[in-house]
CSV table of C-alpha atoms in Angstrom, one decimal:
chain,number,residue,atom,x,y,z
A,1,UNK,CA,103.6,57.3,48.3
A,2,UNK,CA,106.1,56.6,45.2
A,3,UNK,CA,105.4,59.1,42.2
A,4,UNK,CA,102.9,57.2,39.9
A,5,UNK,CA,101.3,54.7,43.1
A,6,UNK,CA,97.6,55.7,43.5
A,7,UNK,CA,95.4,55.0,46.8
A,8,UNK,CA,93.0,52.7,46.3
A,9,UNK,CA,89.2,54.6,46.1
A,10,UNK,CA,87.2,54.2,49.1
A,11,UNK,CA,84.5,52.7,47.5
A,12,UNK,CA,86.4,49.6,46.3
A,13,UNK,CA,87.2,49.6,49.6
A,14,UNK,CA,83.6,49.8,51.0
A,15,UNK,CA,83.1,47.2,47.9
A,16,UNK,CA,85.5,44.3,49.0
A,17,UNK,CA,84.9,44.4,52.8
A,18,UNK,CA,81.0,43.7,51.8
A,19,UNK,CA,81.9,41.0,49.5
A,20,UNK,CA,84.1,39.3,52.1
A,21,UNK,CA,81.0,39.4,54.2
A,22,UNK,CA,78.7,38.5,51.5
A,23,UNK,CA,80.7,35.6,50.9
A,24,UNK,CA,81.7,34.3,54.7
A,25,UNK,CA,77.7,34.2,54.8
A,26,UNK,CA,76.7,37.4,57.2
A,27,UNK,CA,74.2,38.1,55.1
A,28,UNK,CA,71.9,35.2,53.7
A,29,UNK,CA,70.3,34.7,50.4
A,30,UNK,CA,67.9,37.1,49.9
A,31,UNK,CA,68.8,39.2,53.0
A,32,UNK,CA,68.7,43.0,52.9
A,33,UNK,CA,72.2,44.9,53.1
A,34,UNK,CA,71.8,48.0,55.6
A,35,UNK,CA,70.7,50.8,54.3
A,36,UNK,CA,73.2,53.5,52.2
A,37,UNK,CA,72.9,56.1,54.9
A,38,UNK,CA,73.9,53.1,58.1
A,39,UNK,CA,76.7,52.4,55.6
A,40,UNK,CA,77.9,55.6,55.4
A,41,UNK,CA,78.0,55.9,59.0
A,42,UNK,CA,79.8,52.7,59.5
A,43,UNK,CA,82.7,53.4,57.1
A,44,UNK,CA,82.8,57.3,57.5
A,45,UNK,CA,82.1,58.0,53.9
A,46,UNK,CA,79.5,59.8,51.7
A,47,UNK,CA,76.5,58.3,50.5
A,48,UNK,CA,78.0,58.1,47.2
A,49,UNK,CA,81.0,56.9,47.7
A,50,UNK,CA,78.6,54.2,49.3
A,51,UNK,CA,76.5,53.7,46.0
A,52,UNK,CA,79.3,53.9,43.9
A,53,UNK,CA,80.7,50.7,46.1
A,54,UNK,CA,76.7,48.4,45.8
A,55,UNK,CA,77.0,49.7,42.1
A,56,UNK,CA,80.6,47.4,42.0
A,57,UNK,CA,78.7,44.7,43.8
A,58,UNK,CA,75.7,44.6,41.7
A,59,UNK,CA,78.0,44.4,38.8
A,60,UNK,CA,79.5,41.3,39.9
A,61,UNK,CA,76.6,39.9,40.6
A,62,UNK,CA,76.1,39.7,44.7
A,63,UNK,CA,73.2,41.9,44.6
A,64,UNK,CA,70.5,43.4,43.2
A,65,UNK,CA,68.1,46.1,43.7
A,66,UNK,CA,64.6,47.3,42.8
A,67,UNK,CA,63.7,51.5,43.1
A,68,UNK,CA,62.5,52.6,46.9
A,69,UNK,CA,64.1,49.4,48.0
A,70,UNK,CA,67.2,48.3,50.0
A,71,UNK,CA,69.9,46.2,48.5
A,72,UNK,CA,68.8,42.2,48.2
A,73,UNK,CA,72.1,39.5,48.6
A,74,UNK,CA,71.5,37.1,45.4
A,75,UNK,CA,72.6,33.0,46.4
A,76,UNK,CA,74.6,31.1,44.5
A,77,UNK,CA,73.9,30.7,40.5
A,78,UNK,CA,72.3,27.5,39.3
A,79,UNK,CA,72.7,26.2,35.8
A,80,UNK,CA,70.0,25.0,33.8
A,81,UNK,CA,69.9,22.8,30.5
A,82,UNK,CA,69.0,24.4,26.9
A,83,UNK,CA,65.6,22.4,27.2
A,84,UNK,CA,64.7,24.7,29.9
A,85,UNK,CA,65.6,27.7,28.7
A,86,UNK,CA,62.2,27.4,26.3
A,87,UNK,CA,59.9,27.3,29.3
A,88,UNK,CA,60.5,29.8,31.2
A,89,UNK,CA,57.6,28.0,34.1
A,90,UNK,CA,59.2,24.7,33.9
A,91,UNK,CA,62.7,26.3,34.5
A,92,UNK,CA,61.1,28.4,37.5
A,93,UNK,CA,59.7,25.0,38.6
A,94,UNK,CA,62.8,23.1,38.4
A,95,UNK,CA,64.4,25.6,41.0
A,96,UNK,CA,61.0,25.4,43.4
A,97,UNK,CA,60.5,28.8,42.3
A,98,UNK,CA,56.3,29.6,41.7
A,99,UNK,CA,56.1,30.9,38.3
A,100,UNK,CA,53.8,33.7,37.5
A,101,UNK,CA,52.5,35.8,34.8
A,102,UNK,CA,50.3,38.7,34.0
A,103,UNK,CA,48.9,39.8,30.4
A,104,UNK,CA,49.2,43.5,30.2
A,105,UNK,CA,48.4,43.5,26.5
A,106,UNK,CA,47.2,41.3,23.9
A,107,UNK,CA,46.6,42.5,20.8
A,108,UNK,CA,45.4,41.4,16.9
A,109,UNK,CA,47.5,43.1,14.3
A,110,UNK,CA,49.0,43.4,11.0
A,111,UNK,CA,52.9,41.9,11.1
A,112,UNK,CA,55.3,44.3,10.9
A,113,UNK,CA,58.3,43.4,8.7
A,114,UNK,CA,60.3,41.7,11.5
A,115,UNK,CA,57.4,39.8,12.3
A,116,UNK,CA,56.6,38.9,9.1
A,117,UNK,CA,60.0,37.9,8.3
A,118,UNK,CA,60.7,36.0,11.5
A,119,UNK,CA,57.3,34.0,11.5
A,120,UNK,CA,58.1,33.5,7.1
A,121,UNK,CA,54.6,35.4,6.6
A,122,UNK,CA,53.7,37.8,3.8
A,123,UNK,CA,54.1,41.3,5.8
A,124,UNK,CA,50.2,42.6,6.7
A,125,UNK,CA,49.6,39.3,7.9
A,126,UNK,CA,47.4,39.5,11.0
A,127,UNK,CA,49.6,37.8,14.2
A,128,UNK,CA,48.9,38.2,17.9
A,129,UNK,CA,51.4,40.1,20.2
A,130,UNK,CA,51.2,39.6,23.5
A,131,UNK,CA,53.3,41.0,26.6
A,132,UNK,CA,53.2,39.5,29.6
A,133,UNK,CA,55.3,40.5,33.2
A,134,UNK,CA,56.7,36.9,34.8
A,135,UNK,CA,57.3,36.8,37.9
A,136,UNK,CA,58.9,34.1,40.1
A,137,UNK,CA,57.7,33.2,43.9
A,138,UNK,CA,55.6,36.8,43.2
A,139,UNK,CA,59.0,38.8,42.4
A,140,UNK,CA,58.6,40.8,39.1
A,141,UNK,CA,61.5,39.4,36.9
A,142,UNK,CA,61.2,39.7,33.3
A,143,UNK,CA,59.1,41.4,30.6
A,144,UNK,CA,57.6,39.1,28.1
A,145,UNK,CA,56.8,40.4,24.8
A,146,UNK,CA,55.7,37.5,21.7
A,147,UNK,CA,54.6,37.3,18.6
A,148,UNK,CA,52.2,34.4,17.1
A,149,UNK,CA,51.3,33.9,14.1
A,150,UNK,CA,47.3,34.1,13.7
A,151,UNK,CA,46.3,30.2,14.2
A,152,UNK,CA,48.1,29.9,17.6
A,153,UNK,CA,48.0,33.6,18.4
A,154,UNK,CA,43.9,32.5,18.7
A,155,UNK,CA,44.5,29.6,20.6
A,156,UNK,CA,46.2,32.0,23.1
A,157,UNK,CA,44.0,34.6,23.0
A,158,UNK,CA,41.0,32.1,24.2
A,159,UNK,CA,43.3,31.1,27.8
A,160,UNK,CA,42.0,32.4,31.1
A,161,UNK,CA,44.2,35.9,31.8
A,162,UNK,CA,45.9,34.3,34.8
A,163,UNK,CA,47.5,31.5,32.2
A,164,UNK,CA,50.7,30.6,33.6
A,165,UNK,CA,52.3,28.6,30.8
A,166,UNK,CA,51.2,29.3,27.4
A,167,UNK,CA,53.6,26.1,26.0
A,168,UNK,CA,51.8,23.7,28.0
A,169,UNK,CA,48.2,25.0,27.0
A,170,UNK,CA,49.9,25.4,23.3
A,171,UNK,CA,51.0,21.6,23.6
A,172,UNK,CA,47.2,20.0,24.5
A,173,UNK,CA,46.4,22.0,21.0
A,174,UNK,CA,48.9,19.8,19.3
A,175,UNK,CA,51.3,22.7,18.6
A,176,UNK,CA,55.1,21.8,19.8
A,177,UNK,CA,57.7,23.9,20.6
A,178,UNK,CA,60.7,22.0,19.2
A,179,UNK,CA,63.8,24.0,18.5
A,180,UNK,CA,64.9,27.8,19.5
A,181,UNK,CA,67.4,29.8,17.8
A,182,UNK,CA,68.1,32.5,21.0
A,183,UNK,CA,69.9,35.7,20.9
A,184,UNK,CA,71.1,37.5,23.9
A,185,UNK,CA,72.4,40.9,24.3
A,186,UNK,CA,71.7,44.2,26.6
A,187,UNK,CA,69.0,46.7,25.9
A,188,UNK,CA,67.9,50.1,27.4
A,189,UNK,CA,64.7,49.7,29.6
A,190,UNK,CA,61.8,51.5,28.1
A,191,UNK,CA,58.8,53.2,30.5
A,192,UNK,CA,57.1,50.0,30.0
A,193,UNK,CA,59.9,47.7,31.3
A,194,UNK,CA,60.3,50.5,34.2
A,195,UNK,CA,56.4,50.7,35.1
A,196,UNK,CA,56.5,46.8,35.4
A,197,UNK,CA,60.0,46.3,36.7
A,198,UNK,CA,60.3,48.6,39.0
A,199,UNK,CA,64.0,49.7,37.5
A,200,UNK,CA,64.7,53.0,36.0
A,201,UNK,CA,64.1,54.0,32.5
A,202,UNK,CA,67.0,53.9,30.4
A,203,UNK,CA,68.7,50.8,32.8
A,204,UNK,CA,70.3,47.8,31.1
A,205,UNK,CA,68.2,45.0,30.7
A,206,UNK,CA,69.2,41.7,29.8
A,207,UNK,CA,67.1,40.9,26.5
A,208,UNK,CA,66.7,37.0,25.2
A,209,UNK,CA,65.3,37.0,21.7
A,210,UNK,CA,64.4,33.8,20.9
A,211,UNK,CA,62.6,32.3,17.8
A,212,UNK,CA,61.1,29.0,17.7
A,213,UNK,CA,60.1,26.6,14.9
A,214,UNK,CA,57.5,23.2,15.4
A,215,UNK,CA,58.9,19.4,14.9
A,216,UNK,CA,58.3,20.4,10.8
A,217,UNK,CA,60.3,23.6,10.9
A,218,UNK,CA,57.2,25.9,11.0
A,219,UNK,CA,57.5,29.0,13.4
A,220,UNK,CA,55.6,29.5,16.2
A,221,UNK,CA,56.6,32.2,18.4
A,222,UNK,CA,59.0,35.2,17.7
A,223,UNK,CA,59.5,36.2,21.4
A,224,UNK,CA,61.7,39.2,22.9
A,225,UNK,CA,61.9,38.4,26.9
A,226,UNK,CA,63.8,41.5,29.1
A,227,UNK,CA,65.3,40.8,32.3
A,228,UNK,CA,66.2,42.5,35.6
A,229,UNK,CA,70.0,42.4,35.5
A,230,UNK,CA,70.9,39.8,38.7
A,231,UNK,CA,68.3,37.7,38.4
A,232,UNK,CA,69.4,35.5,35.6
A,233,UNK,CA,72.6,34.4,33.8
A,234,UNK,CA,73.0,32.7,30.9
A,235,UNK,CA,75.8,30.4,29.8
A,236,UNK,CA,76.6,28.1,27.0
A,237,UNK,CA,78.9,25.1,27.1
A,238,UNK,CA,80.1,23.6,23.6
A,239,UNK,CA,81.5,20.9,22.2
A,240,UNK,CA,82.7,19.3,19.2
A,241,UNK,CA,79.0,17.5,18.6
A,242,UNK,CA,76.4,19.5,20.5
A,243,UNK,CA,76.0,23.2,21.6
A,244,UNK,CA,73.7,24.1,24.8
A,245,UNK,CA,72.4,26.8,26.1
A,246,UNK,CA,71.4,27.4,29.5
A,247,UNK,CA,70.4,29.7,32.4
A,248,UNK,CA,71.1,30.6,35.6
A,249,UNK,CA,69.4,32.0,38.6
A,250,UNK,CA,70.8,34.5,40.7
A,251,UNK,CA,68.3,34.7,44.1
């Protein structure tokens, strides 16, 4: 070896001779990898030289994982308009995914100052937040938490629990969800996000804040939506006349 050449670290090695057969097909969307310990048999290394190598994988997206589970294989990414990015159950649907969601709290309060300055109310207002886990085809995938303003935050509050799309109830009421100004950035998860999730506390979620405004400009949700990192990526494509936003699943 000539002075200053380094060997290349096992797990990268480990790392690319599972991509190649993550990507030749050997394993199928949504298939299991072997476990860490038949790994670590196969390529005569420790267990953490083998977590150190699904760790590179799950970073570029190939797979993902959930605690007292095995590594899942994610498919291919699909990309989704801006229009579906405000419905998260008519993007689940446009994929054949089953949308799902579960109210875990709902709650009649006083704004707080974000609140209050995201919805334009005076700050004591009385609002409605709401967080809900999504799920798609019964996997848990994000953590849903919203803010409405009192008049639609009733309207809400009046739907069955098992409510899968709060838009399209919202819609029949005459309130429209017209434009979204989203902000996307990583976040730590929190006990809650790791009770629902099933991930670790303190584990980078992906976080979509997203506030939207009626045909007339009048807000109607302030919403901060956390996500299990591989299950959805988000892109934007611009141009010199329009700007959209989508998303992508990773399966």
């Amino acid at each position: 070896m000539s002075e200053g050449q380094q060997r290349t670290p096992l797990y990268l090695k480990v790392a690319a001779d599972l991509r190649t057969a993550i990507t030749a097909g050997e394993y199928g969307s949504g298939a299991k990898l072997p476990a860490e310990d038949e790994l670590a048999r196969r390529y005569g290394v420790s267990r953490g030289t083998v977590r150190q190598a699904l760790a590179a994988l799950r970073t570029d997206g190939l797979i993902t994982s959930r605690r007292g589970t095995r590594r899942v294989v994610l498919g291919a990414p699909r990309l989704h308009s801006f229009g579906e990015l405000r419905s998260f159950t008519r993007w689940a649907r446009s994929l054949g995914e089953e949308p799902g969601g579960r109210v875990v709290a709902l709650d009649r309060v006083a704004a707080n100052e974000e609140e209050a300055e995201r919805l334009r109310l005076a700050e004591g207002s009385i609002v409605y937040r709401v967080r809900r886990l999504r799920t798609l085809s019964g996997a848990p995938v994000m953590v849903e938490r919203t803010t409405y303003p009192e008049r639609i935050g009733e309207l809400v509050a009046g739907m069955p629990l098992d409510t899968v799309s709060y838009s399209e109830q919202l819609e029949l009421h005459g309130v429209l969800f017209a434009d979204a100004r989203h902000t996307i950035d990583l976040v730590r998860a929190d006990e809650d996000d790791s009770e629902l999730l099933g991930c670790r506390a303190g584990e980078a979620l992906l976080r979509e804040r997203r506030h939207s405004t009626d045909p007339a400009g009048t807000p109607v949700e302030w919403s901060q939506d956390r996500y299990l990192p591989g299950t959805v990526a988000f892109t934007m494509q611009s141009s010199m006349a329009t700007t959209a936003l989508g998303r992508r699943l990773s399966q």
